[in-house]
Coordinates of C-alpha atoms and ligand atoms in Angstrom, one line a residue:
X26 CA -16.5 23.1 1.0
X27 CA -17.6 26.3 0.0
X28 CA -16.3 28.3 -3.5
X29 CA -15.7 31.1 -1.3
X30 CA -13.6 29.1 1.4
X31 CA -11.6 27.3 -1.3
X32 CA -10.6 30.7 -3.3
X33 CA -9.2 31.8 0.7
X34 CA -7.5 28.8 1.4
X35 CA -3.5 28.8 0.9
X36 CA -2.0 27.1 -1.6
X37 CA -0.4 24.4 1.5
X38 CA -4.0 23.4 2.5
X39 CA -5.4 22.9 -1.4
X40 CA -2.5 20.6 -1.5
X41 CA -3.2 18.9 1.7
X42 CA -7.0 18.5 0.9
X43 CA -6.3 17.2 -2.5
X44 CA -3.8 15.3 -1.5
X45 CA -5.4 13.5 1.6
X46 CA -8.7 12.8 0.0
X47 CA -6.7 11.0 -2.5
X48 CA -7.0 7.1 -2.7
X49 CA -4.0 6.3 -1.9
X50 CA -3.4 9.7 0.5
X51 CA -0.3 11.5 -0.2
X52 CA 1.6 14.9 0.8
X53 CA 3.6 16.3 -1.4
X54 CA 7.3 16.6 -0.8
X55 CA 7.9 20.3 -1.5
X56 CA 6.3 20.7 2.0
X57 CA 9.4 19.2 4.0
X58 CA 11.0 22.4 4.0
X59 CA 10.2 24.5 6.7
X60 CA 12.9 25.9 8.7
X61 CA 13.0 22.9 11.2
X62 CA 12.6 20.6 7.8
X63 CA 15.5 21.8 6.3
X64 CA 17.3 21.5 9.7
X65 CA 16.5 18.1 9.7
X66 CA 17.7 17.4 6.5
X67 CA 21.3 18.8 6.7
X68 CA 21.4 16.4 9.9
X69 CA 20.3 13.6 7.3
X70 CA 23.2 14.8 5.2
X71 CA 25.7 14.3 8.1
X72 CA 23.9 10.2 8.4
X73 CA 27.2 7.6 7.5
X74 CA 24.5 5.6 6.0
X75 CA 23.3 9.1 3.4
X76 CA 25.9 8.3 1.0
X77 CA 24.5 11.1 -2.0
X78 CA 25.9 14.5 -0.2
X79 CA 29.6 12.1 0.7
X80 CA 29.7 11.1 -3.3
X81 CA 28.8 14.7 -4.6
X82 CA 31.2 15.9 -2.1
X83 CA 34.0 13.8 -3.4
X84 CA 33.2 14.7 -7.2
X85 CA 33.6 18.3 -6.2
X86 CA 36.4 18.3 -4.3
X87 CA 38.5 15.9 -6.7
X88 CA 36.9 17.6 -10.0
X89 CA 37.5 20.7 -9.0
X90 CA 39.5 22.4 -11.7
X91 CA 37.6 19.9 -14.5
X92 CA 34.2 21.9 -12.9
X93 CA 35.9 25.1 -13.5
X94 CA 36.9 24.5 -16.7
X95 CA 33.7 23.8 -17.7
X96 CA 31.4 25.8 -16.2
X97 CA 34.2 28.8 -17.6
X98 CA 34.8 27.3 -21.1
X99 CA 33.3 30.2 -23.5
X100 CA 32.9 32.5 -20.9
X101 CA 35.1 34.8 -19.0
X102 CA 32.2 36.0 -15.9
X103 CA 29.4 34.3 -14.4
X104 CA 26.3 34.0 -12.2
X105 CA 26.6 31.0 -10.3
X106 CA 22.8 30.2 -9.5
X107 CA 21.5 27.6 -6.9
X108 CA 18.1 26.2 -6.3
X109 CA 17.5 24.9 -2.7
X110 CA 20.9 25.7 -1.7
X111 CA 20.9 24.6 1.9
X112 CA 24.1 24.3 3.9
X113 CA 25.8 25.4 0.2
X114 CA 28.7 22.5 1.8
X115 CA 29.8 21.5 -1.0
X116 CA 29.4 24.6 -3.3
X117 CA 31.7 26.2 -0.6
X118 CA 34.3 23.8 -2.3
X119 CA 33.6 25.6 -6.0
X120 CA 33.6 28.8 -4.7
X121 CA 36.8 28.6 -3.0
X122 CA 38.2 27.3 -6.0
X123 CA 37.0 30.1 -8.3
X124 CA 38.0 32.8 -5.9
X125 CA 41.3 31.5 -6.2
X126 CA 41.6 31.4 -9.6
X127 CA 40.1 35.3 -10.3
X128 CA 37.0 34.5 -11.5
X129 CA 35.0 37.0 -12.0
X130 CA 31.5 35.3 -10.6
X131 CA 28.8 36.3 -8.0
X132 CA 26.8 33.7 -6.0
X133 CA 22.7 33.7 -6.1
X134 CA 21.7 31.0 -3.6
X135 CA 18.3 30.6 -3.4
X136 CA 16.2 28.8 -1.1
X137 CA 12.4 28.2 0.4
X138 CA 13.9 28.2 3.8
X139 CA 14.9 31.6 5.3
X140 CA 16.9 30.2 8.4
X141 CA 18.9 28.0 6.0
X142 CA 19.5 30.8 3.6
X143 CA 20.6 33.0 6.5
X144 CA 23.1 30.1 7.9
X145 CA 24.9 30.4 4.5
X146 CA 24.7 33.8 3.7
X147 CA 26.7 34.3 7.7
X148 CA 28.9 31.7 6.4
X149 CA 29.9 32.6 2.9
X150 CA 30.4 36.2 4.2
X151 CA 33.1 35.5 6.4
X152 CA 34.5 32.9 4.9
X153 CA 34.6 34.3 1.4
X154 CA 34.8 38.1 2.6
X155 CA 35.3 38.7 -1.3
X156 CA 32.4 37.2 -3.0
X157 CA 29.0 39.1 -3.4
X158 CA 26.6 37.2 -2.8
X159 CA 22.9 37.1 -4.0
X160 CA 20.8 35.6 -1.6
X161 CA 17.1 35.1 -2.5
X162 CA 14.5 33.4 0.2
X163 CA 12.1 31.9 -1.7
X164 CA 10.4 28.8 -3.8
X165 CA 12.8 28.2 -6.8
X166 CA 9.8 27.6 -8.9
X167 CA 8.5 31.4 -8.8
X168 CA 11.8 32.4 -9.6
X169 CA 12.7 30.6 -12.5
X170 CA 11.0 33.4 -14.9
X171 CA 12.9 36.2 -13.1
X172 CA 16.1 34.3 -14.2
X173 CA 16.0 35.8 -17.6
X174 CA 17.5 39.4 -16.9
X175 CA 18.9 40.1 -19.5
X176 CA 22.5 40.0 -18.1
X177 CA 25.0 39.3 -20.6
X178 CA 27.1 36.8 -18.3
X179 CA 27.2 33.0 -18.6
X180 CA 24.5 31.7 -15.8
X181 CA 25.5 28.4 -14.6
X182 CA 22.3 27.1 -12.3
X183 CA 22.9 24.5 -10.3
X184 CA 20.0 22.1 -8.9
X185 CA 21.9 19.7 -6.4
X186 CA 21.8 16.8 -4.1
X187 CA 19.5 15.1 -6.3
X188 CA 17.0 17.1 -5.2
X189 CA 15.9 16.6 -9.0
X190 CA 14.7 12.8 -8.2
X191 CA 12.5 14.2 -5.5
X192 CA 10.0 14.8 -8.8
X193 CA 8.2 12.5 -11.0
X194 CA 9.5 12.4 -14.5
X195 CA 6.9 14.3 -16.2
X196 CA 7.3 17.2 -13.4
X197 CA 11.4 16.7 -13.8
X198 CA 10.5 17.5 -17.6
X199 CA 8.1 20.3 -17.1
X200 CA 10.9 22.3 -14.8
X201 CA 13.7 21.6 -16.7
X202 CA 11.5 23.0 -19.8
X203 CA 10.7 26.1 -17.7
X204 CA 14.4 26.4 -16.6
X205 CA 15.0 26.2 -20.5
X206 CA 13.0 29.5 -21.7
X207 CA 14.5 31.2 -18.7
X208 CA 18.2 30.7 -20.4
X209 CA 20.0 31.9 -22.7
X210 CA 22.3 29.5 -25.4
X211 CA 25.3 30.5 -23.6
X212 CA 23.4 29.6 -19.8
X213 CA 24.5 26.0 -18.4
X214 CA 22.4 24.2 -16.3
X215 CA 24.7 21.5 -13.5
X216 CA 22.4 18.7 -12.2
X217 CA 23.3 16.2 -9.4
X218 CA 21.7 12.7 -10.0
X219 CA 21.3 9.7 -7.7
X220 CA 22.8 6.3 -10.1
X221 CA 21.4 3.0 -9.8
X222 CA 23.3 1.0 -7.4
X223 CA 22.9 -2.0 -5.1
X224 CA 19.5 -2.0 -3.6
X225 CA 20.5 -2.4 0.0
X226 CA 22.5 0.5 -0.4
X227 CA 20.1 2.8 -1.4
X228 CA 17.6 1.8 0.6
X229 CA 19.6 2.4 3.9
X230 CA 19.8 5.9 2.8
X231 CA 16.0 6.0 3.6
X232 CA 16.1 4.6 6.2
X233 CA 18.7 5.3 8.7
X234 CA 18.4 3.2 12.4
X235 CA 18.7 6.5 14.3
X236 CA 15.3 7.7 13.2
X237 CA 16.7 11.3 11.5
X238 CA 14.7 10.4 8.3
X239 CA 11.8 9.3 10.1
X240 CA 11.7 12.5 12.1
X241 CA 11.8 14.5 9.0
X242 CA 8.6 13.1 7.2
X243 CA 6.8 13.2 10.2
X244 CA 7.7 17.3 10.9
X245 CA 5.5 17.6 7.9
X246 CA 2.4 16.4 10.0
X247 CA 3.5 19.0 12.6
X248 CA 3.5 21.5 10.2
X249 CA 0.1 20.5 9.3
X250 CA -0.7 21.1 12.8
X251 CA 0.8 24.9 13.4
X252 CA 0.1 26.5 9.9
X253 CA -3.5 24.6 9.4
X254 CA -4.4 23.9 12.9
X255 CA -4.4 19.9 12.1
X256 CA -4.4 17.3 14.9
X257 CA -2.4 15.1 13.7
X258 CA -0.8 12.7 16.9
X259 CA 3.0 11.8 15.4
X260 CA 3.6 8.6 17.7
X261 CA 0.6 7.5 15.7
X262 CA 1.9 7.2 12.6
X263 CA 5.5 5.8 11.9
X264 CA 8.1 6.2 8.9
X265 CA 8.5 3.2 6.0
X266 CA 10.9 3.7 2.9
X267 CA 11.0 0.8 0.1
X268 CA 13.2 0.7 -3.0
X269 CA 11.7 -0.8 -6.4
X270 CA 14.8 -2.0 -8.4
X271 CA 12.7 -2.3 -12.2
X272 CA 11.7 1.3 -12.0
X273 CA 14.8 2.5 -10.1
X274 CA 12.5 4.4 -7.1
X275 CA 12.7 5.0 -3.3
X276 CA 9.4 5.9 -1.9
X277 CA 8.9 7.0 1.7
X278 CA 5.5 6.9 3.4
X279 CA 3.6 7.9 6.9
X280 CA 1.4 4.3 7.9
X281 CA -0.9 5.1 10.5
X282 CA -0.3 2.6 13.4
X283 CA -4.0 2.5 14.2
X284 CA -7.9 3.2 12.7
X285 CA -8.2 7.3 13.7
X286 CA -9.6 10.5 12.5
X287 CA -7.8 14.0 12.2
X288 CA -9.7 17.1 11.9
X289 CA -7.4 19.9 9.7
X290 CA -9.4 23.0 10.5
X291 CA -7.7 25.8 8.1
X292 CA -9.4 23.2 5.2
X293 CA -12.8 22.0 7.2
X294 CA -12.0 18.5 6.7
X295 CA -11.9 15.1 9.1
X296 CA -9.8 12.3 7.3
X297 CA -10.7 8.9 8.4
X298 CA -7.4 6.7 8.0
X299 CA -7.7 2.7 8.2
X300 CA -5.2 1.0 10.4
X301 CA -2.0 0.4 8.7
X302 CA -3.1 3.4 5.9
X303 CA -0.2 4.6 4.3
X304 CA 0.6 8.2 3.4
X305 CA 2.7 8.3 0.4
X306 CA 4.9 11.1 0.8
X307 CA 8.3 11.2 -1.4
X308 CA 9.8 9.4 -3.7
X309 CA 13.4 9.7 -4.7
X310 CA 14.4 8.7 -8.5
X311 CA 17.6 6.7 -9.4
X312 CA 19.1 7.4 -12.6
X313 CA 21.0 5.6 -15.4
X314 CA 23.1 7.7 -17.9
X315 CA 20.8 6.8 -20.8
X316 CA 17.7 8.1 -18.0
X317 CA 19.9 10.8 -17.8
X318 CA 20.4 11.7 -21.4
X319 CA 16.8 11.3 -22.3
X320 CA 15.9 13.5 -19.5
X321 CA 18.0 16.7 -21.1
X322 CA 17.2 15.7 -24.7
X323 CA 13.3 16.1 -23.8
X324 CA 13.5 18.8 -22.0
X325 CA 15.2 20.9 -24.4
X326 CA 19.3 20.5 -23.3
X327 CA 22.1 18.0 -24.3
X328 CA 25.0 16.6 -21.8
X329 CA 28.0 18.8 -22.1
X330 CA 30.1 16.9 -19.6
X331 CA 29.6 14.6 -16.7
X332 CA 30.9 13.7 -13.5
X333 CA 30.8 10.5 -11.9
X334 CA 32.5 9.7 -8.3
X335 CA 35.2 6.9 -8.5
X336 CA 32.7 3.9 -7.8
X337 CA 29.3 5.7 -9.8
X338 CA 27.0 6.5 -6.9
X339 CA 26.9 9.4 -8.2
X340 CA 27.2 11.6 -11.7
X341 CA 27.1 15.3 -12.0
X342 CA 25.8 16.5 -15.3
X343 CA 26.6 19.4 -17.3
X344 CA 23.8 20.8 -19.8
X345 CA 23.9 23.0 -22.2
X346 CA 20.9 24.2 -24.6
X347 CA 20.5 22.0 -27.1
X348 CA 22.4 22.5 -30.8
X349 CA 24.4 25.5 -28.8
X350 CA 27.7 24.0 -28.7
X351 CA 30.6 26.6 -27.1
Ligands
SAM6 C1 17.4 18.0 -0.9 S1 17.9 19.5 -0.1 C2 19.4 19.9 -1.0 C3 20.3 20.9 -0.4 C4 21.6 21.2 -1.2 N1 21.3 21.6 -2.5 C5 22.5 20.0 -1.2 O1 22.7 19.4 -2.3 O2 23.0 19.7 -0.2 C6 16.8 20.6 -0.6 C7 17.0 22.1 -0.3 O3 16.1 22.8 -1.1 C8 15.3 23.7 -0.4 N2 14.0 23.7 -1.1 C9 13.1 22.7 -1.1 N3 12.1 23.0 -1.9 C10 12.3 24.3 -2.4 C11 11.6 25.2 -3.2 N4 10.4 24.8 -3.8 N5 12.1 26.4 -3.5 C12 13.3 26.7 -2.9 N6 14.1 25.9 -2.1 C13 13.5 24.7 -1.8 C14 15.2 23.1 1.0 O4 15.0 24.1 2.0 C15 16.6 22.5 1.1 O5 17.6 23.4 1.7

């Protein structure tokens, strides 16, 4: 490759090239999300076996007024800030709440998929015909410098669906640090994380028998196809999910079902991949509270308050900057 074709390539094919002439090969996860991806995953929400969005839901909807006293404790307005908002389901449950109580708050979803931002903003509007709404289309790690805007209302951001375990710990760190010197000592940050639980149970969350999770990593080789003309054949490659108990990890990965090349043409590449080659292409971090704690203290934040579901699938954490007690 060229200097001059690598300084025109997008930032998608530097990240496919580096990731697939990587030993082992792997995609990178922020990927998932095009508008069919993000589809995908709200039907992977729906899945009876996907407990995460059922437990989160239940810790809002039974927590309610705890949330609101929480996120309002100090503070008499906010900016209620989502990254990767998505179907907003279960922030539909706070923001009925609030409205009811007289809050004084508006709503900043933001999210890398226009079609899902779009679904909510429709939704939100005529559901809550009160609440201005903020809707920003976008990747939430561009926007994390434009949080700081001087406003002089309490920003509450809220990163979701343990969408947070999707990165590996250094990464988790490096965002959260970022998040940090976008905030203010009075901002609160409202994280969803994934608990250590049975095995079995987590694992069938990867790996439902209807194939919805399977169909999802595998749009991200037919994205590959329409935005860097790749040829990637799907039923060639098929979807495998394991769970690692000692380091508390899902991992998802693409094996290719038989020897074959694919030409990607946007990055002038052929990748030769072996039979039975995997793809390593997510993993999804489970948490204890003491993970959990560590996690804020090193990134620059201490736990406020937290919120478990009744059986601890599930813990919602409220940070606050760290040594800026309310
Ligand atoms: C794991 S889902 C979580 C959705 C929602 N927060 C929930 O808990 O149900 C991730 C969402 O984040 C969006 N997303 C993924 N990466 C993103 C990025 N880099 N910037 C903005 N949004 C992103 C996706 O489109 C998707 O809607």
């Amino acid at each position: 490759m060229t200097a001059k074709k690598s300084t025109e390539m997008s930032v998608f094919g530097v990240d496919v090239l580096e990731g697939l002439s990587s030993t082992p090969k792997h995609l990178s996860s922020r990927y998932f999300y095009d508008d069919e991806g993000s589809r995908l995953f709200m039907e992977i929400m729906k899945l009876p076996e996907y407990y995460l969005t059922k437990a989160e839901f239940r810790i809002f909807s039974e927590q309610t007024r705890e949330i609101f006293e929480s996120f309002t404790s100090g503070a008499d307005s906010i900016d209620l800030i989502e990254l990767g908002a998505g179907d907003g389901v279960k922030t539909a449950v706070l923001i009925r709440y609030f409205l009811e109580r007289g809050l004084n708050f508006n709503y900043s979803p933001i999210d890398i998929s226009q079609q899902a931002n779009d679904a909510l903003t429709s939704r939100f509007h005529s559901e809550f015909p009160s609440l201005t709404i903020n809707p920003h289309t976008g990747d939430y790690f561009k926007i994390l410098g434009s949080l700081k805007d001087g406003s002089d209302r309490r920003k509450v951001v809220m990163f979701l669906g343990s969408n947070i375990g999707n990165f590996h710990r250094d990464s988790a760190i490096n965002f959260f640090r970022e998040l940090r010197q976008s905030l203010s000592e009075q901002d609160r940050v409202f994280v969803g994380f994934d608990m250590q639980k049975d095995p079995r149970v987590i694992l069938s969350a990867y790996d439902d028998p209807t194939g919805v999770t399977a169909k999802f990593n595998l749009n991200l080789l037919t994205r590959i196809n329409r935005e860097l003309g790749g040829t990637f054949d799907t039923s060639k490659f098929s979807h495998y999910a394991h769970y690692r108990p000692i380091e508390c990890a899902a991992r998802s990965f693409l094996i290719s079902r038989e020897r074959q090349t694919v030409t990607i043409e946007a990055i002038d590449r052929t990748f030769l991949f072996e039979q039975w080659e995997p793809i390593f292409m997510e993993i999804s971090q489970k948490y204890t509270r003491t993970m959990i704690e560590e996690m804020a203290g090193d990134s620059g934040f201490e736990i406020e308050a937290d919120f478990f579901d009744g059986v601890n699938f599930y813990n919602n954490s409220l940070w606050r900057p760290k040594g800026h007690a309310a």
